[in-house]
Amino acid sequence: MTHPAPTELLDLARTVALTAGALAHRRRTEGVEIAASKSSPEDIVTAADREVELLIRGLLADARPNDGFYGEESDASGGSSGLTWVVDPIDGTVNYLYGIPFYAVSIAVVQGDPDPASWNSLAGAVVNPTLGEVFTASEGSGAWLGDQRLHVNHDVPLSLALAGTGFSYEAARRVWQANVVGGLIGQVRDIRRIGSAALDLCAVACGRLDLYFERGLNPWDHAAGALIAREAGARVGALQADAEGRDLLIAAAPALYDQFEPVLTGLFERFPSDAGLR
Ligand code: IPD
């Protein structure tokens, strides 16, 4: 089946993400309450997460009825077109709950099975409604913040790299992740924990971070952001040429990635994760 050009799919992703971002922002100003918890009491969902995902799902289904849908807050559905929309209605839900202005609507469209190990990302939009920032990329057409073309920072040695990471909602995994970060912090400029993987990846794309890594991400956390970082010149993957995924995601300029990989491998050997924490 032939598909529209990635730039055309991006127009849809951007329009829907902007509409969804406006709704998320409005609901935030009205006040936010926890609707339920998921994998742990810290892993929460708000009514806005669900409402925003429903809105996105409806708009995408109206425009592209034959595509699949894979979102954080509702059941996945397959399509017949070979394309799937991978959606996080509010990435950075805890920031959203606390009124920290770093949350984002993240919408990507991928070709192939909705699995980061094999999919081909065609287009992605990440909108931070509080700051009014719109990050976009489509395959082969570069990454953008509004109308500004993005490029990752090059020529940064690991010792001067500002590195971002994130922590799991599971306490045991978080403790292990903190050990790894403890081993890294003396080897880089400093560490940031922004609280939204989508925005972390966009931060690498626009040079606000030199490097980002995290273990335990879900596909919707990184689908759009990884394409944006890649199109800005980052290498995005895991260890030993593996694709990014739940096990690990690393994003950085290629030379920095090469410096970081053996260091992270060493830290994983020094702090082996327990069974079940992968
Ligand atoms: C989370 C954020 C956070 C990351 C977590 C994610 P959510 O997504 O991206 O930065 O550290 O791993 O689960 O729950 O806010 O959509």
PDB file of N, CA and C in Angstrom, residues 4-14 83-86 106-111 120-126 135-140 142 223-225 227-228 231:
ATOM      1  N   PRO A   4       1.190   8.374   2.189  1.00  0.00           N
ATOM      2  CA  PRO A   4       1.523   9.766   1.922  1.00  0.00           C
ATOM      3  C   PRO A   4       2.990  10.016   2.268  1.00  0.00           C
ATOM      4  N   ALA A   5       3.564  11.073   1.727  1.00  0.00           N
ATOM      5  CA  ALA A   5       4.953  11.420   2.045  1.00  0.00           C
ATOM      6  C   ALA A   5       5.070  11.708   3.540  1.00  0.00           C
ATOM      7  N   PRO A   6       6.258  11.411   4.126  1.00  0.00           N
ATOM      8  CA  PRO A   6       6.448  11.705   5.551  1.00  0.00           C
ATOM      9  C   PRO A   6       6.100  13.155   5.922  1.00  0.00           C
ATOM     10  N   THR A   7       6.363  14.106   5.018  1.00  0.00           N
ATOM     11  CA  THR A   7       6.058  15.519   5.342  1.00  0.00           C
ATOM     12  C   THR A   7       4.548  15.730   5.490  1.00  0.00           C
ATOM     13  N   GLU A   8       3.788  14.976   4.707  1.00  0.00           N
ATOM     14  CA  GLU A   8       2.323  15.091   4.804  1.00  0.00           C
ATOM     15  C   GLU A   8       1.832  14.488   6.120  1.00  0.00           C
ATOM     16  N   LEU A   9       2.434  13.350   6.492  1.00  0.00           N
ATOM     17  CA  LEU A   9       2.075  12.726   7.774  1.00  0.00           C
ATOM     18  C   LEU A   9       2.465  13.651   8.920  1.00  0.00           C
ATOM     19  N   LEU A  10       3.600  14.343   8.748  1.00  0.00           N
ATOM     20  CA  LEU A  10       4.043  15.272   9.794  1.00  0.00           C
ATOM     21  C   LEU A  10       3.046  16.416   9.971  1.00  0.00           C
ATOM     22  N   ASP A  11       2.491  16.903   8.875  1.00  0.00           N
ATOM     23  CA  ASP A  11       1.494  17.979   9.002  1.00  0.00           C
ATOM     24  C   ASP A  11       0.353  17.538   9.916  1.00  0.00           C
ATOM     25  N   LEU A  12      -0.074  16.283   9.725  1.00  0.00           N
ATOM     26  CA  LEU A  12      -1.165  15.771  10.563  1.00  0.00           C
ATOM     27  C   LEU A  12      -0.706  15.624  12.014  1.00  0.00           C
ATOM     28  N   ALA A  13       0.490  15.046  12.205  1.00  0.00           N
ATOM     29  CA  ALA A  13       1.006  14.864  13.577  1.00  0.00           C
ATOM     30  C   ALA A  13       1.089  16.218  14.287  1.00  0.00           C
ATOM     31  N   ARG A  14       1.592  17.223  13.581  1.00  0.00           N
ATOM     32  CA  ARG A  14       1.770  18.548  14.196  1.00  0.00           C
ATOM     33  C   ARG A  14       0.420  19.172  14.562  1.00  0.00           C
ATOM     34  N   LEU A  83       0.818   1.477   8.667  1.00  0.00           N
ATOM     35  CA  LEU A  83       1.289   2.589   9.496  1.00  0.00           C
ATOM     36  C   LEU A  83       0.608   2.537  10.858  1.00  0.00           C
ATOM     37  N   THR A  84       1.352   2.940  11.893  1.00  0.00           N
ATOM     38  CA  THR A  84       0.788   3.000  13.240  1.00  0.00           C
ATOM     39  C   THR A  84       1.173   4.329  13.885  1.00  0.00           C
ATOM     40  N   TRP A  85       0.211   4.927  14.565  1.00  0.00           N
ATOM     41  CA  TRP A  85       0.467   6.163  15.309  1.00  0.00           C
ATOM     42  C   TRP A  85       0.821   5.781  16.740  1.00  0.00           C
ATOM     43  N   VAL A  86       1.977   6.256  17.188  1.00  0.00           N
ATOM     44  CA  VAL A  86       2.471   5.912  18.526  1.00  0.00           C
ATOM     45  C   VAL A  86       2.395   7.187  19.365  1.00  0.00           C
ATOM     46  N   SER A 106       3.242  13.827  22.614  1.00  0.00           N
ATOM     47  CA  SER A 106       4.193  13.209  21.694  1.00  0.00           C
ATOM     48  C   SER A 106       3.444  12.305  20.719  1.00  0.00           C
ATOM     49  N   ILE A 107       3.574  12.598  19.433  1.00  0.00           N
ATOM     50  CA  ILE A 107       2.866  11.812  18.407  1.00  0.00           C
ATOM     51  C   ILE A 107       3.860  11.441  17.305  1.00  0.00           C
ATOM     52  N   ALA A 108       3.963  10.136  17.037  1.00  0.00           N
ATOM     53  CA  ALA A 108       4.824   9.671  15.945  1.00  0.00           C
ATOM     54  C   ALA A 108       4.014   8.746  15.046  1.00  0.00           C
ATOM     55  N   VAL A 109       4.436   8.636  13.806  1.00  0.00           N
ATOM     56  CA  VAL A 109       3.840   7.630  12.925  1.00  0.00           C
ATOM     57  C   VAL A 109       4.965   6.758  12.398  1.00  0.00           C
ATOM     58  N   VAL A 110       4.780   5.449  12.548  1.00  0.00           N
ATOM     59  CA  VAL A 110       5.832   4.503  12.187  1.00  0.00           C
ATOM     60  C   VAL A 110       5.292   3.500  11.169  1.00  0.00           C
ATOM     61  N   GLN A 111       6.235   2.960  10.425  1.00  0.00           N
ATOM     62  CA  GLN A 111       5.895   1.946   9.414  1.00  0.00           C
ATOM     63  C   GLN A 111       6.390   0.606   9.939  1.00  0.00           C
ATOM     64  N   ASN A 120      10.080   1.697  11.329  1.00  0.00           N
ATOM     65  CA  ASN A 120      10.730   2.787  10.614  1.00  0.00           C
ATOM     66  C   ASN A 120       9.901   4.042  10.909  1.00  0.00           C
ATOM     67  N   SER A 121      10.494   4.987  11.653  1.00  0.00           N
ATOM     68  CA  SER A 121       9.736   6.195  12.035  1.00  0.00           C
ATOM     69  C   SER A 121       9.673   7.133  10.845  1.00  0.00           C
ATOM     70  N   LEU A 122       8.488   7.582  10.533  1.00  0.00           N
ATOM     71  CA  LEU A 122       8.313   8.460   9.367  1.00  0.00           C
ATOM     72  C   LEU A 122       8.192   9.927   9.756  1.00  0.00           C
ATOM     73  N   ALA A 123       7.490  10.188  10.850  1.00  0.00           N
ATOM     74  CA  ALA A 123       7.287  11.585  11.247  1.00  0.00           C
ATOM     75  C   ALA A 123       6.964  11.638  12.734  1.00  0.00           C
ATOM     76  N   GLY A 124       7.290  12.758  13.357  1.00  0.00           N
ATOM     77  CA  GLY A 124       6.994  12.888  14.784  1.00  0.00           C
ATOM     78  C   GLY A 124       6.883  14.348  15.185  1.00  0.00           C
ATOM     79  N   ALA A 125       5.987  14.606  16.147  1.00  0.00           N
ATOM     80  CA  ALA A 125       5.825  15.954  16.698  1.00  0.00           C
ATOM     81  C   ALA A 125       5.783  15.854  18.212  1.00  0.00           C
ATOM     82  N   VAL A 126       6.504  16.751  18.872  1.00  0.00           N
ATOM     83  CA  VAL A 126       6.492  16.833  20.343  1.00  0.00           C
ATOM     84  C   VAL A 126       6.170  18.287  20.682  1.00  0.00           C
ATOM     85  N   PHE A 135       8.377  20.805  18.467  1.00  0.00           N
ATOM     86  CA  PHE A 135       9.511  20.087  17.862  1.00  0.00           C
ATOM     87  C   PHE A 135       8.936  19.124  16.834  1.00  0.00           C
ATOM     88  N   THR A 136       9.546  19.099  15.650  1.00  0.00           N
ATOM     89  CA  THR A 136       9.042  18.190  14.613  1.00  0.00           C
ATOM     90  C   THR A 136      10.201  17.577  13.816  1.00  0.00           C
ATOM     91  N   ALA A 137       9.917  16.456  13.204  1.00  0.00           N
ATOM     92  CA  ALA A 137      10.868  15.861  12.259  1.00  0.00           C
ATOM     93  C   ALA A 137      10.096  14.918  11.353  1.00  0.00           C
ATOM     94  N   SER A 138      10.565  14.816  10.122  1.00  0.00           N
ATOM     95  CA  SER A 138      10.078  13.743   9.257  1.00  0.00           C
ATOM     96  C   SER A 138      11.300  13.127   8.612  1.00  0.00           C
ATOM     97  N   GLU A 139      11.146  11.856   8.257  1.00  0.00           N
ATOM     98  CA  GLU A 139      12.281  11.082   7.765  1.00  0.00           C
ATOM     99  C   GLU A 139      12.986  11.805   6.608  1.00  0.00           C
ATOM    100  N   GLY A 140      14.255  12.089   6.803  1.00  0.00           N
ATOM    101  CA  GLY A 140      15.059  12.676   5.724  1.00  0.00           C
ATOM    102  C   GLY A 140      14.911  14.182   5.564  1.00  0.00           C
ATOM    103  N   GLY A 142      15.086  16.521   8.248  1.00  0.00           N
ATOM    104  CA  GLY A 142      15.647  17.301   9.354  1.00  0.00           C
ATOM    105  C   GLY A 142      14.693  17.434  10.526  1.00  0.00           C
ATOM    106  N   ALA A 223       9.130   7.421  20.760  1.00  0.00           N
ATOM    107  CA  ALA A 223       8.940   7.257  19.295  1.00  0.00           C
ATOM    108  C   ALA A 223       9.188   8.567  18.543  1.00  0.00           C
ATOM    109  N   ALA A 224       8.542   9.640  18.938  1.00  0.00           N
ATOM    110  CA  ALA A 224       8.698  10.914  18.212  1.00  0.00           C
ATOM    111  C   ALA A 224      10.048  11.553  18.531  1.00  0.00           C
ATOM    112  N   GLY A 225      10.412  11.572  19.809  1.00  0.00           N
ATOM    113  CA  GLY A 225      11.650  12.240  20.222  1.00  0.00           C
ATOM    114  C   GLY A 225      12.886  11.614  19.594  1.00  0.00           C
ATOM    115  N   LEU A 227      13.143  10.160  16.678  1.00  0.00           N
ATOM    116  CA  LEU A 227      13.258  10.604  15.280  1.00  0.00           C
ATOM    117  C   LEU A 227      13.774  12.049  15.234  1.00  0.00           C
ATOM    118  N   ILE A 228      13.270  12.883  16.134  1.00  0.00           N
ATOM    119  CA  ILE A 228      13.689  14.295  16.155  1.00  0.00           C
ATOM    120  C   ILE A 228      15.191  14.377  16.469  1.00  0.00           C
ATOM    121  N   GLU A 231      17.164  13.050  13.396  1.00  0.00           N
ATOM    122  CA  GLU A 231      17.156  13.993  12.263  1.00  0.00           C
ATOM    123  C   GLU A 231      17.995  15.232  12.567  1.00  0.00           C
TER     124      GLU A 231
END
